Structures are given as structure tokens and as C-alpha cells.
XYZ file of C-alpha atoms in Angstrom:
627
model
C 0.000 0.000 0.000
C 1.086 3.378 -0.837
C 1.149 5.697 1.816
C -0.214 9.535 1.409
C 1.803 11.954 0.620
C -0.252 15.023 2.058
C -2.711 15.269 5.244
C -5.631 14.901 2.944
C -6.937 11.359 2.911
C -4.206 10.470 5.405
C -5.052 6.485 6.798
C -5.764 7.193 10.451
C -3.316 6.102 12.577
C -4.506 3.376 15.055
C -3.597 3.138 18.641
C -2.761 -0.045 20.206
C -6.016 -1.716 22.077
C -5.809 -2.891 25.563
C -8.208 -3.894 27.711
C -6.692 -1.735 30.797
C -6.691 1.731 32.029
C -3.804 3.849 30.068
C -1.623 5.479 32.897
C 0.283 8.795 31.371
C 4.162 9.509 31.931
C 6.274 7.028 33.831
C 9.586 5.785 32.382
C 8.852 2.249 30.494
C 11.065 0.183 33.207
C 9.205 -3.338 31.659
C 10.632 -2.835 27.855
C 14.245 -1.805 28.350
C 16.549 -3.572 26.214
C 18.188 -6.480 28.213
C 15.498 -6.482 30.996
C 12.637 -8.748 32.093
C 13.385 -11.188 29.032
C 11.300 -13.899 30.684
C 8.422 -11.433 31.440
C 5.280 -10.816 29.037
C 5.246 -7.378 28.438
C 1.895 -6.598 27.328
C 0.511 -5.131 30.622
C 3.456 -2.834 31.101
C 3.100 -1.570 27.674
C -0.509 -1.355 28.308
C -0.171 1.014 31.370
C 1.828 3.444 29.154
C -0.989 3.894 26.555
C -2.506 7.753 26.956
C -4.723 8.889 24.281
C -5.053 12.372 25.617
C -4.027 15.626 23.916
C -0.413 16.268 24.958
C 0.397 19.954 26.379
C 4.297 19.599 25.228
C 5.828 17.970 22.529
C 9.665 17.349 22.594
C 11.111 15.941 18.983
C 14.791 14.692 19.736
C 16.391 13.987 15.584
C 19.338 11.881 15.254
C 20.536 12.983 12.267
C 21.622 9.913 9.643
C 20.428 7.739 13.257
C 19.894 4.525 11.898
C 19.329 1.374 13.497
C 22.717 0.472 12.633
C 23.990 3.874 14.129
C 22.011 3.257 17.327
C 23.784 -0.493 17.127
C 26.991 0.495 17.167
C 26.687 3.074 20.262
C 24.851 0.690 21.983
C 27.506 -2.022 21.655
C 30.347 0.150 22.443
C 28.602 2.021 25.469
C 27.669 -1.944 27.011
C 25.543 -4.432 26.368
C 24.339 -4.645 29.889
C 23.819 -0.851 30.227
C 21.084 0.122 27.957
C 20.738 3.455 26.329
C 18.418 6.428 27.656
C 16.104 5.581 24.182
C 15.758 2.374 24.891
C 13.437 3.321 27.894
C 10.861 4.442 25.248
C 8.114 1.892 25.663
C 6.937 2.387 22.000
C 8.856 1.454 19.198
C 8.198 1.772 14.966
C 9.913 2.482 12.131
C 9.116 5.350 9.676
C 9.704 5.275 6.024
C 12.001 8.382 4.438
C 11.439 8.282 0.643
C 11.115 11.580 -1.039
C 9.999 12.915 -4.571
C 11.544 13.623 -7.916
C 10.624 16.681 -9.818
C 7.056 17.011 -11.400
C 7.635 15.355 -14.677
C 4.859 16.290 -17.608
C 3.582 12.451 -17.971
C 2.027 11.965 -13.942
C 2.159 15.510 -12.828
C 3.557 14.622 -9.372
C 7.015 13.402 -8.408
C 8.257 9.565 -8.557
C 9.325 7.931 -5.149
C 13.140 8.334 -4.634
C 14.094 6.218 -2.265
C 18.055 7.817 -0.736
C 16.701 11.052 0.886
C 18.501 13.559 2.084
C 17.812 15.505 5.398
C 15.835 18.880 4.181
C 13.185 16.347 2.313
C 12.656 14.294 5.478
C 12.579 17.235 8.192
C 9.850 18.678 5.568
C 8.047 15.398 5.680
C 7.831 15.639 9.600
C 7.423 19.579 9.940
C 4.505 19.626 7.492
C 2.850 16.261 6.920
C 3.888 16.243 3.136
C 6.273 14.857 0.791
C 8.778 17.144 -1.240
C 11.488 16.665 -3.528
C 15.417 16.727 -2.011
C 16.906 19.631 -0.739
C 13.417 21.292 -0.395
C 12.203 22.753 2.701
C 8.468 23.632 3.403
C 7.593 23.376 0.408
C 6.059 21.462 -1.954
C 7.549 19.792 -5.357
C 7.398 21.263 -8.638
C 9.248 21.328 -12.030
C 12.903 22.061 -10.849
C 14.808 23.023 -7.828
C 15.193 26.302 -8.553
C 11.066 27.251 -9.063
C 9.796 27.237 -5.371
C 7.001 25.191 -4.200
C 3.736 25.958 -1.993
C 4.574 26.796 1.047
C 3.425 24.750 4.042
C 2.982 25.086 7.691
C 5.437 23.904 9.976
C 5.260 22.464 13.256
C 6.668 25.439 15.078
C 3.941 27.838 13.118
C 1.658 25.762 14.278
C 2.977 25.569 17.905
C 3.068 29.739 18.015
C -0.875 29.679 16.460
C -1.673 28.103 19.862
C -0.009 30.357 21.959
C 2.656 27.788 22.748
C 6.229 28.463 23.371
C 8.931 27.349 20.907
C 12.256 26.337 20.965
C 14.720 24.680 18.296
C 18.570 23.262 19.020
C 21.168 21.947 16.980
C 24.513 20.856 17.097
C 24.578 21.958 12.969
C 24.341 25.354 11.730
C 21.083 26.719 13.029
C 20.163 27.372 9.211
C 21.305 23.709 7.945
C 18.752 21.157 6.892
C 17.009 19.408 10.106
C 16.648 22.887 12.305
C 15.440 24.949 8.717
C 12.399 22.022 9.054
C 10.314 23.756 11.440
C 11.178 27.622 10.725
C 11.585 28.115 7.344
C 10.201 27.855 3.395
C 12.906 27.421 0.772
C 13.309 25.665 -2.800
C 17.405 24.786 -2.151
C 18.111 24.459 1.488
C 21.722 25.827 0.298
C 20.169 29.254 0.595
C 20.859 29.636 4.521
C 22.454 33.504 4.845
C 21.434 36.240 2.615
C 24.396 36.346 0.419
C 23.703 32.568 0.106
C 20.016 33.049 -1.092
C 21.278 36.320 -3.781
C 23.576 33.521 -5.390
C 21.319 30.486 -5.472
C 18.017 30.708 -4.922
C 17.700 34.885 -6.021
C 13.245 34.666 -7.100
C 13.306 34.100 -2.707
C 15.354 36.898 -1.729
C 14.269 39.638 0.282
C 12.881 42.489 -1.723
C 12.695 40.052 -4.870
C 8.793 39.801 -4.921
C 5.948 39.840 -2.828
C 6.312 35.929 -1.933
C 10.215 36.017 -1.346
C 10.907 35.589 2.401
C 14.457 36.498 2.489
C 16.897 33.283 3.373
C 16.410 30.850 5.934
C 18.350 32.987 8.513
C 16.172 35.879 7.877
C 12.752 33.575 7.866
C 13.992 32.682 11.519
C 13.966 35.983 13.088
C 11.162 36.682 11.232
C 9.075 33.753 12.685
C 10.921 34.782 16.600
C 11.031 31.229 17.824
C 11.611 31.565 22.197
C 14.859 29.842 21.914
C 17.490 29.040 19.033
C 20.789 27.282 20.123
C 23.154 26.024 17.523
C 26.068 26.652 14.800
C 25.559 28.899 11.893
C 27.616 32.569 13.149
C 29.035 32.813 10.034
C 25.373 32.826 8.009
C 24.041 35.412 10.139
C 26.720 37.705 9.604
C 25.645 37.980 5.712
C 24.792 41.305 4.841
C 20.962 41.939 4.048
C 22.171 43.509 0.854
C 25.058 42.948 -1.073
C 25.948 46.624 -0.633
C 25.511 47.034 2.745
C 26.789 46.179 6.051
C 23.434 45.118 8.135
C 24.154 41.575 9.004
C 20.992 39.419 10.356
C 22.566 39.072 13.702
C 22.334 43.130 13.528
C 18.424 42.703 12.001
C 17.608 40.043 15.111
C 18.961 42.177 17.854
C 17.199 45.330 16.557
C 13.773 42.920 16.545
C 14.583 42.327 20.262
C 16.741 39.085 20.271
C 19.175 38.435 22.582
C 22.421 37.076 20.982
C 24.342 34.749 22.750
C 27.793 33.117 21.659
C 29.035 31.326 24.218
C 28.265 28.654 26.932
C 28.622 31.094 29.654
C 26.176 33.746 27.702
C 23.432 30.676 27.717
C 24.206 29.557 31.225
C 23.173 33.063 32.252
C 19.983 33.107 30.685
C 17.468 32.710 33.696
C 14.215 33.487 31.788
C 12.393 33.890 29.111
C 9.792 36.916 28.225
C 6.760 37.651 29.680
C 4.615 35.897 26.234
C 5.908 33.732 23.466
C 8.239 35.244 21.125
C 8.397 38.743 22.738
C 12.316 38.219 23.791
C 13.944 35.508 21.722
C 17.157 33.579 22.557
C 19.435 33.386 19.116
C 22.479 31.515 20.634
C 25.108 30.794 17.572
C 27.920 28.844 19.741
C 30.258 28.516 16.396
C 31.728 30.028 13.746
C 33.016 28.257 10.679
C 36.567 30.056 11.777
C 37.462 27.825 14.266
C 38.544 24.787 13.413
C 38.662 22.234 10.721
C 35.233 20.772 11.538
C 33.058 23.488 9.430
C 30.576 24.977 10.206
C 29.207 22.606 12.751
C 30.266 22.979 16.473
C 32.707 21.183 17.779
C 32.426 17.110 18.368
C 32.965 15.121 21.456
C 35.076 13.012 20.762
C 37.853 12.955 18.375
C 39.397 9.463 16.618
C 40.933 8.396 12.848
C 39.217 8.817 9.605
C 38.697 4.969 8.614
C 40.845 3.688 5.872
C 41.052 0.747 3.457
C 42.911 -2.761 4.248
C 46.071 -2.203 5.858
C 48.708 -4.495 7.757
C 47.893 -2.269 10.758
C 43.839 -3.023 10.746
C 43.511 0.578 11.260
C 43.134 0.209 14.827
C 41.689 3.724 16.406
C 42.238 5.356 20.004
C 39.128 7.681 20.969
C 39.493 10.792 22.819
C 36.889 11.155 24.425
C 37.285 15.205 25.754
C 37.777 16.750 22.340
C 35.122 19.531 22.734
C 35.471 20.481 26.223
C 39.864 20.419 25.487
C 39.173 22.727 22.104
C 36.012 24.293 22.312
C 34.988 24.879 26.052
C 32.865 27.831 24.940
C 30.705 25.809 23.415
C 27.784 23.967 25.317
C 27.299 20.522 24.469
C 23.876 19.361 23.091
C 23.050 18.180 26.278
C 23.425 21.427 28.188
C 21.680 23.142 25.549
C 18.662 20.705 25.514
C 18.049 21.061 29.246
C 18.746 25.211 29.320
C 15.787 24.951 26.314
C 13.219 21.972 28.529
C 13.899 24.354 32.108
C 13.580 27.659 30.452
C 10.428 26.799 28.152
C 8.760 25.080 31.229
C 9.494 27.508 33.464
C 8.262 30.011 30.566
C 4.855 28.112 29.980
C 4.202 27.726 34.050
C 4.084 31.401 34.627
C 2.382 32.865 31.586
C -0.612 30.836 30.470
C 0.499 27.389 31.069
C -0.363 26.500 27.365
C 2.946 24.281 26.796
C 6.086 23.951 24.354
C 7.028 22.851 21.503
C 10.727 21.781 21.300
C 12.899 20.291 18.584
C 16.062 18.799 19.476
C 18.597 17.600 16.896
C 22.426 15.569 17.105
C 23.121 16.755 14.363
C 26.742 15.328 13.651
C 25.782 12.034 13.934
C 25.448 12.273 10.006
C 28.271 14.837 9.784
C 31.067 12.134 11.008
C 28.990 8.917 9.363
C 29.764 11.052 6.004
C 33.123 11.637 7.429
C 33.493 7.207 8.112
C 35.118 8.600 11.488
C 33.626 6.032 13.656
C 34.911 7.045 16.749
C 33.335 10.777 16.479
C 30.195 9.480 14.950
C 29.614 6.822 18.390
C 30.551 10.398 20.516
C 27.832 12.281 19.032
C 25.028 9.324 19.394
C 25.885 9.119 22.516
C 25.965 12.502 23.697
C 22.570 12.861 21.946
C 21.325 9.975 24.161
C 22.288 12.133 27.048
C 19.614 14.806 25.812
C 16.767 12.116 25.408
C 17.603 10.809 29.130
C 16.885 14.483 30.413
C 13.734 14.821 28.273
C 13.043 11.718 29.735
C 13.499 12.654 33.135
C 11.382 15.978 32.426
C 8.584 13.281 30.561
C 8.447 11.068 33.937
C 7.496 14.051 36.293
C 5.530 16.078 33.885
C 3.632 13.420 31.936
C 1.473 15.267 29.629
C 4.158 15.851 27.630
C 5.165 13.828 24.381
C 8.606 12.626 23.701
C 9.395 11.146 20.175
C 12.973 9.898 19.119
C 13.620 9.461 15.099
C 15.909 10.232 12.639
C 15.782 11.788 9.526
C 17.900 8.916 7.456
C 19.840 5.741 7.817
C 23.384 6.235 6.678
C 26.365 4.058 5.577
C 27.842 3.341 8.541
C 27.805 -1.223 9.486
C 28.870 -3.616 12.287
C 30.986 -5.963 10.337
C 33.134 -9.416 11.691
C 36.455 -7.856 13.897
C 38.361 -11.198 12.427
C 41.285 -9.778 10.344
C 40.788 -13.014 7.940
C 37.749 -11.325 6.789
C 38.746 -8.211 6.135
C 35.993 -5.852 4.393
C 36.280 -4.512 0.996
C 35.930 -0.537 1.817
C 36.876 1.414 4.725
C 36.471 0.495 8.228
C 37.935 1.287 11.323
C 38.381 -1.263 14.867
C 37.536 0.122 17.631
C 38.521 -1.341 21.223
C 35.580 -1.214 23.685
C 35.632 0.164 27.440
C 34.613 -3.935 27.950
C 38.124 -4.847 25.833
C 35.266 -6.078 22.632
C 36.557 -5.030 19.471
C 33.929 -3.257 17.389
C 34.603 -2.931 14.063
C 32.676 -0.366 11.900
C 32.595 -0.357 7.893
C 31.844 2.207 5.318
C 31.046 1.057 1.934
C 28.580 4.044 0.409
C 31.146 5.389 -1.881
C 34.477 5.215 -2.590
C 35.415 1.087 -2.167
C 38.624 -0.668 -2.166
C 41.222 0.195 -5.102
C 43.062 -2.745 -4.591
C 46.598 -1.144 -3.628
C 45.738 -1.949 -0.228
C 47.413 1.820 0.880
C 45.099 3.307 3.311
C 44.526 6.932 1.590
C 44.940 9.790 3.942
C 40.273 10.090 4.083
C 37.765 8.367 3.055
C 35.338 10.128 0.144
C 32.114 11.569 1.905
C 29.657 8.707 2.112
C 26.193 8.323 0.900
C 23.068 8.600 2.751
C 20.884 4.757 2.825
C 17.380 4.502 1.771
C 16.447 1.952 5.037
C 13.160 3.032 7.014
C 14.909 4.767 10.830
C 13.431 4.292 13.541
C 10.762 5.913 15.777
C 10.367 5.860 19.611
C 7.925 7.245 21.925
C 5.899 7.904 25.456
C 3.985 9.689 26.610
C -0.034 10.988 25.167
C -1.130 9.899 22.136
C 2.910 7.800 22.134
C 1.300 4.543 21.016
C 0.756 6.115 17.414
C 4.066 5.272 16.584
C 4.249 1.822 16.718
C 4.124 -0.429 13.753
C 5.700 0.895 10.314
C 4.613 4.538 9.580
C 5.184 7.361 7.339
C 7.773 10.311 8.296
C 4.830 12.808 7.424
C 2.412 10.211 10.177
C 4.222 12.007 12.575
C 3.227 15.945 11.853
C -0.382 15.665 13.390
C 1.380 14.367 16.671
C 4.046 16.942 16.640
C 1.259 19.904 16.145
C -1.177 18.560 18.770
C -3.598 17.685 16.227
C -4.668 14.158 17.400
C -8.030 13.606 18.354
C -8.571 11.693 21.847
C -9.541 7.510 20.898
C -11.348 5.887 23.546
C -9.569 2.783 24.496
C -12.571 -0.202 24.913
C -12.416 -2.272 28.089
C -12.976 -5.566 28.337
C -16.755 -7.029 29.054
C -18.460 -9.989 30.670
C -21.446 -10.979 29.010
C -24.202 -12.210 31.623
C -25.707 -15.391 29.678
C -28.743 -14.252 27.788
C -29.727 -10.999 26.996
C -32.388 -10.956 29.953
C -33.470 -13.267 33.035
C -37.021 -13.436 33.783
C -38.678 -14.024 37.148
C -41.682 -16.079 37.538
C -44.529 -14.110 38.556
C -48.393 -12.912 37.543
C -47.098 -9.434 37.150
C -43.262 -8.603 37.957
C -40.477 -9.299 36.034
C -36.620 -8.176 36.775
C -33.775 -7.841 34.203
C -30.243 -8.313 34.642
C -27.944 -6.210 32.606
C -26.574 -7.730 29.689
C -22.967 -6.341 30.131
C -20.848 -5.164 32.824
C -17.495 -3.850 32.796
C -14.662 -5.716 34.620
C -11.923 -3.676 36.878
C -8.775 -2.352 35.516
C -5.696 -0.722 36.679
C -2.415 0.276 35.894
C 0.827 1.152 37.363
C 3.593 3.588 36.770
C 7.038 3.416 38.262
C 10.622 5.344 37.645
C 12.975 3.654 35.338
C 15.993 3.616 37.759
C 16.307 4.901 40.821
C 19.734 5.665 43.220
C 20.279 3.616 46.056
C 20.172 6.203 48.383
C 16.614 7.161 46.890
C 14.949 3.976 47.013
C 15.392 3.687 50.703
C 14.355 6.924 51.321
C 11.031 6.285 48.869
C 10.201 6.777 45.727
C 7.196 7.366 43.884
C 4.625 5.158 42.074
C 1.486 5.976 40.162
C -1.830 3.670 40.145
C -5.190 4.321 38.684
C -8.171 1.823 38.439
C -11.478 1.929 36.780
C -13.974 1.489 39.672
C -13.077 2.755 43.637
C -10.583 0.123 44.800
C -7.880 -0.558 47.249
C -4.247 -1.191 45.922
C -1.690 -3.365 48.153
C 1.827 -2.959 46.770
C 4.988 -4.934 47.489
C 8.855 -4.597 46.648
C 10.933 -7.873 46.263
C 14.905 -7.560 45.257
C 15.493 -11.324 44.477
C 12.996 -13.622 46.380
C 13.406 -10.586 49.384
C 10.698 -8.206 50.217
C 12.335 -5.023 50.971
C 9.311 -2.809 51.159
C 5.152 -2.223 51.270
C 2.885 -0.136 51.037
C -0.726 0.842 50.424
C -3.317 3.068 48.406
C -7.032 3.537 48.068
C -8.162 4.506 44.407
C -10.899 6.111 43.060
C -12.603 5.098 40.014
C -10.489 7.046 36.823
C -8.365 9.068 39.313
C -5.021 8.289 39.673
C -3.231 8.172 43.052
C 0.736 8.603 44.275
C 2.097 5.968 46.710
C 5.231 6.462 47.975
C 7.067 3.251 49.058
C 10.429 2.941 50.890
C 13.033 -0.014 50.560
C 13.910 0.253 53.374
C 15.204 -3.627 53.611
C 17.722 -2.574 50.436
C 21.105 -2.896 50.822
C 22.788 0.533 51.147
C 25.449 1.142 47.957
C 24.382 -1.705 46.007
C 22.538 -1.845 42.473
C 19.760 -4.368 41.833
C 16.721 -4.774 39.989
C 13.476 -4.090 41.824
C 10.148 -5.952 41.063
C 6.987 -3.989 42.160
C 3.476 -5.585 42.491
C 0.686 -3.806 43.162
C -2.653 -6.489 43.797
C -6.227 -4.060 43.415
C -9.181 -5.483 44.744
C -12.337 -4.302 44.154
C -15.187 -6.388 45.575
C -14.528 -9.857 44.421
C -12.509 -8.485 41.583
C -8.522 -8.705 41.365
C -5.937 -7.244 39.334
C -2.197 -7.800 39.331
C 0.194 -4.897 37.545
C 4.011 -4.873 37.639
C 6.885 -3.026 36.886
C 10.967 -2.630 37.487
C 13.163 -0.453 38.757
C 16.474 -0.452 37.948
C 18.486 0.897 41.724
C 21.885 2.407 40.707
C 24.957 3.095 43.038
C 24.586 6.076 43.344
């Protein structure tokens, strides 16, 4: 089946069934990767379903994020310590074709099938499919006539009075971040100058429809918050005979420029409504080192290289950015400066919520670059920023949190034996375990048969392989299954109507019971609905914490009376009890008090809810850390 291209006659998208009551927020303890193997899963994932509206949406983008991508960080970080995303409870993949060019014979574009990361971010920002290099807009005859222009997820987040924010480790201007705040035929045309050479029908003062480049469309469209890269395209000149740059334009419009770590870490608040006094942080110029235009990475390591005697063994360093480029904040300080300042923002004027796009940008940057070492730096500092959206999710659980990625990319776990040596470039990498890991690239470029390892590998291609998707929170169980990149724009825009989720029924036998009498006869109903419950607990938990108490949600369907226990092993280490009113949910705090002090384990919570003769039994784990 073909899926749509626009939001018109979109296939609804289905959430999963369960035959319990959906319990909103809570980290997804009962799906983690390498946890509760032997354990059916279906009532934890049931207690996470929540078809409500959400109040704020946070988008994290690994950019050229793969599942191979996720793979490799995953196996170099530790097979027995899972990664923040793998706490999502709900899991998909979405597909990433884009369009050709209108051609005369179908008068709409032909599926291409290797996108590139301006089609895809359009796909997601607007709900519609557009040709490469586009962004917000639609296809048409060429690249260089422009498209319609459609709205974008952070247009439609400022419509409803919600606060905006947008962060990138990628010029603020590039690709992914352009998505959301910006219509363009050539996503090339990022500073003025820029947009004069290549794309001159859209330049300011070129037309009545020409919005000026991608930097100018930003200030323009005053998102609350806009960390990233990109200096050097804001310091175009409006005109090619002047000497207005944009950064001069956005701090005459009331911005407030900020350039380096300390300038953001001194931001304590936002304005008094939504857009009135913008944040444009721009953390790097193109200036300061060899890495572009894109800030600085974590880590630093070899380019790979073809077959060699030495098997191009590679040596991480692992403090690159905060060694070089200390001025710059690291995606994960950035993301939780945006998630405190936009909460804090939406609590004390209006309360309407956020919208908040997150993006690691050089994920892709360094997969191009076949620098595996830099490439596993950047996934994993991104996971960093979904564990504190995470965090933020679990305590404020009307909000959304969706992991993707724009692409797949080049970048494969291949056999470490040196007998079986691959035919492009590759790199072995030496786990913190002692594993080796080795990584191949084998987009472009290829072996020459010299066997000389050449001093870089070409710039590999993007792959055409659906990425995936992850989830929680309201309306989170939309996700699941294989989707469409533009599936996701209604959730992102707060567009998704409430679904009821059915309960289950008993069916009395026969549809009525009749009592013997001249005159009186009783019916039974035909139906009644049984009790259900479900239970929320933290994903992990410090030692220190769990002794002390922490926190637990429960809700049932009917008044009830909730008797929860806390094993580690075959030991009970702590109790507790709760009664619940039908559809409200209730906190219980319970103590292990019976835990060890300093020691990690795996808790197992069971909470039994009676009502009447009726019993239900939920569960969930807690992972108790060290610390």
C-alpha cells in the first residue's frame, strides 16, 4: 500500500487496544533492552498507553540515526547498560522516501528512495512529501522554481499560543533545524548572500512571496529559543551593498544574541509571552577549526581507511570539545537550558505548553566523514539529551517525547576477524569492555586494490532503510508499527483527536433473566465492565533514593484498594498501600527500606487491586543504581 503523501486522505493512525486503564508519563522500566526477558510485556506496555491531547511535545532527531547507528553506540557504550532511548516503551519504524521533480507524464514526483535531510525534516514539519533539498515546500518542475509553502510544526505551535524552541549541534540554518522555521526551494540558501547567489526569485525584496533566506525567515518567525552553529550565516549582509548583518536585524527585533556557553548559562528566563524576547544563541563560527561549520564534536578518533597491515586500529578521545572548544555547550546542556527555560516560561504565563525540537546533528556529519569514533561520541551525547527529556517526561507526563531520525546512513557492524577483512573502509575500535567493534563504510568510494590506506575516506552516501521511531507519553502509542515520516506531523502539532480505548466485558448469559410471577419481572444487565488498573514506576532509581522512597502511580477503573509490594530477588524489601478512586489516579510512595545501602539491583513492584470480588495484578521494574 502506498502511503499519502499530504494530510488529505491520510489512513488514520490506530492506537494499540488494551483492555486496561492507560496510565500517562512514567519511564517504560518493563521494555528496556536487556530487561525482564522472561516477562510478558503486554501489561506494562498497556499502562503506558494515553490517548489524551499532549500539552508539550519534545522531537529529539538523530541525524543519519539509523538502526545500525544506534547499534553500534549501543555495543560500544555496554551491552548490559542500555541506552536512555531504549526506555521508550513504543517502538516503529518510519519510512524516508522523497519525490523527484514534477515530470509532464504523472504531474507529481516519482518515489526516490536515498533522501537527504531537508526532504525528510519537511516530511515531519509539514505532513507532506517534497522533492530533495526542499524545505516547506512542496515539489514542482525544478529546484530552482519554489514550491507551496506549508505550515510547519513550530507555526503551528506559536498559532496556539505555545512556546517554541529549536537546538542543533549543525548550523542553526542547515537542513534538520530549517524544518520547522523556514520555506525554501534549495536548502543551500541559509544567509542572505547565500540566497542572492542560489536561490535569487526568494530573496528579500525580490517579490511579494520572497521571504528572504532561511536565517532571515527565523527571526522573522521569533522562535523563544534558538541554540546552535551557523555565526558565520548570520553575519551575511541583508544587501550585497551594505553592512546590516541578520545578527544586527535580530537584535534590533529584540533578540538576545548569545555566543558562548557562559552567555546561555546566564539566561534565567524567558519573556513575559511567546516570542516577545527571543534567545538566538550561535555557539560557532566556521573560523574555528577544521570541523566546518558545525560545532565542535565530542570526541575525536581516525578517519577509517582501506585494508592495511595495521587493521587501522583507532584510540578515541573522548574530551575533544570540552579540550578545544569549552565555549561551546554541548547538546546536552543546551537541551536542558531549552526543557527548564520553556517550562518555566509556559508555568508562569498561560500554562499553554512547548514545543521543542532537538537535533544531534553530527551524527550524520562524522557517518559522512566514516570517522567512527566521532560518529559513536555524538550518538551518545545525543542519548544524554533524550535521558533528560526523559526525566522531564516522567514528572511532567502530559508531555510527548518522540525519538527518530531523519535517514539511515552508511555506517555497518561488520566481523572484527582480520581473515575477513571488508572490501571498503572500516575502522576497529577497542571497547571500554576490551570487545573489538569494528565499523565499515562502503557508500562510496570502495577498495582500489593497492591496499594503501589513503589519507580520508570520500564523503559517504546517505541509505534509503526506514529509521526508527520511539515514543511515550499521550497519544505515544501512534508510533508503533511501520509509519510514514509525514504520520508524525499531526502528533508533533497537537492535532490528534482523543480515541477511547474499549475495556474488556463480561457478558451475563442471555440478553435478559425473567422471574416467575403474575405481574413482575426483573432484568439483569446484559454487560458489565470488569476492573482495571495500571501502574507507573521510575525507570531507575539511586540507592540512596529507594530507601528513602520513591514514587509510584496507580489508577483503576472502579473505587478500589491497591496493596503494593517490593521484592529484590525472592526478598521483600518494602510495602505499602493506596485507596483509588474510580479514573483518578493516586501517588504511593514506598520505601526499601530492607535494600542494601550502595548496592545496584533490579526491583520488582506488584501492586494487587481489589475491588469487591474483583482482582488485578500490575508490575513493573526499577532499575536501583549506586549512586
Amino acid at each position: 500500500m502506498a502511503f499519502s503523501r499530504s494530510l488529505r486522505g491520510r489512513r488514520p493512525l490506530i492506537a494499540a487496544a488494551a483492555a486496561t486503564v492507560a496510565l500517562a508519563g512514567g519511564a517504560a522500566t518493563a521494555v528496556a533492552v536487556g530487561t525482564g526477558a522472561h516477562d510478558d510485556r503486554s501489561a506494562a506496555l498497556a499502562t503506558k498507553i494515553d490517548p489524551s491531547v499532549p500539552k508539550n511535545v519534545i522531537l529529539l532527531v538523530g541525524d543519519g540515526m539509523g538502526e545500525s547507528e544506534v547499534s553500534i553506540a549501543r555495543y560500544y557504550q555496554g551491552v548490559d547498560k542500555p541506552l536512555n532511548m531504549d526506555r521508550l516503551p513504543f517502538r516503529g519504524v518510519a519510512t524516508t522516501y522523497d519525490l523527484t521533480p514534477l515530470d509532464d507524464v504523472a504531474a507529481k514526483g516519482k518515489e526516490n528512495f536515498d533522501p537527504d535531510s531537508a526532504s525528510t525534516a519537511t516530511a515531519w514539519s509539514t505532513g507532506h512529501k517534497t522533492m530533495i533539498n526542499r524545505l516547506g515546500q512542496g515539489n514542482s518542475a525544478n529546484k530552482a522554481t519554489p514550491g507551496e509553502n506549508y505550515e510547519t510544526t513550530i507555526e503551528a505551535a506559536k498559532k496556539l499560543g505555545k512556546w517554541t524552541g529549536n537546538v542543533t549541534t549543525a548550523e542553526v540554518t542547515d537542513a534538520t533545524p530549517a524544518g520547522p522555521t523556514a520555506h525554501m526551494s534549495q536548502r543551500s540558501c541559509q544567509g542572505p548572500a547565500d540566497t542572492r547567489k542560489t536561490c535569487p526569485t526568494e530573496a528579500t525584496g525580490a517579490g511579494p512571496n520572497a521571504h528572504g533566506s532561511i536565517a532571515e525567515q527565523q527571526v522573522a518567525l521569533r522562535p523563544d529559543i534558538t541554540f546552535g552553529a551557523g555565526r558565520a550565516r548570520y553575519l551575511q549582509t541583508l544587501t550585497a551593498d551594505g553592512t546590516k548583518t541578520v545578527v544586527d536585524q535580530a537584535k534590533e527585533q529584540g533578540f538576545r544574541y548569545l555566543t558562548t556557553k557562559s552567555d546561555m548559562d546566564a539566561v534565567t528566563s524567558l519573556g513575559d509571552a511567546p516570542g516577545s524576547q527571543p534567545l538566538l544563541g550561535l555557539f560557532h563560527d566556521k573560523e574555528v577549526d577544521d570541523n566546518a561549520a558545525n560545532m565542535v564534536t565530542e570526541w575525536q578518533g581516525p578517519t577509517a581507511a582501506l585494508a592495511g597491515a595495521d587493521g587501522n586500529a583507532a584510540t578515541c578521545v573522548k574530551t575533544h570539545r570540552q579540550d578545544t572548544a569549552p565555549q561551546e555547550p554541548a547538546l546536552s546542556a543546551m537541551a536542558k537550558k531549552s526543557i527548564d527555560l520553556l517550562d518555566a516560561a509556559s508555568t508562569a504565563h498561560g500554562n499553554k505548553g512547548f514545543f521543542l525540537q532537538i537535533e544531534g546533528a553530527s551524527i550524520d556529519k562524522r557517518d559522512h566523514a566514516a570517522n567512527p569514533c566521532e560518529q559513536i561520541g555524538e550518538t551518545l551525547e545525543f542519548d544524554k539529551a533524550i535521558g533528560l527529556a526523559l526525566d522531564y517526561q516522567q514528572s511532567h507526563p502530559d508531555t510527548l517525547v518522540i525519538v527518530t531520525a531523519d535517514h539511515s546512513h552508511s555506517s555497518q557492524i561488520v566481523s572484527a576477524d582480520d581473515s575477513e577483512l571488508p572490501t571498503g573502509y572500516y575502522n576497529t575500535i577497542t571497547t571500554p569492555a576490551g570487545d573489538k567493534l569494528r565499523i565499515s563504510y562502503g557508500t562510496n568510494g570502495g577498495n582500489t586494490g593497492t591496499h594503501v590506506p589513503p589519507t580520508g575516506a570520500p564523503s559517504q552516501q546517505h541509505t534509503g532503510a526506514a529509521v526508527p521511531v520511539m515514543a511515550v507519553g499521550p497519544q505515544a502509542a501512534n508510533v508503533t508499527g511501520t509509519i510514514d515520516q509525514t504520520d508524525l506531523f499531526p502528533l508533533l502539532t497537537f492535532q490528534k483527536v482523543p480515541s477511547t480505548l474499549p475495556h474488556g466485558t463480561v457478558t451475563v448469559p442471555g440478553p435478559t433473566t425473567t422471574v416467575a410471577g403474575p405481574t413482575k419481572t426483573v432484568t439483569t444487565p446484559a454487560t458489565v465492565a470488569p476492573l482495571t488498573a495500571g501502574l507507573a514506576a521510575p525507570g531507575s532509581v539511586g540507592s540512596a533514593s529507594a530507601r528513602r522512597g520513591f514514587s509510584l502511580s496507580l489508577l483503576a477503573s472502579k473505587g478500589a484498594k491497591a496493596r503494593v509490594t517490593v521484592r529484590s530477588g525472592s526478598t521483600t524489601v518494602g510495602r505499602g498501600a493506596v485507596s483509588l478512586r474510580g479514573g483518578k489516579a493516586a501517588g504511593l510512595r514506598v520505601k526499601a527500606t530492607k535494600l542494601r545501602a550502595g548496592r545496584a539491583a533490579t526491583l520488582r513492584v506488584t501492586a494487587v487491586v481489589t475491588a469487591g470480588h474483583e482482582r488485578v495484578t500490575r508490575t513493573a521494574r526499577v532499575r536501583v543504581t549506586k549512586r
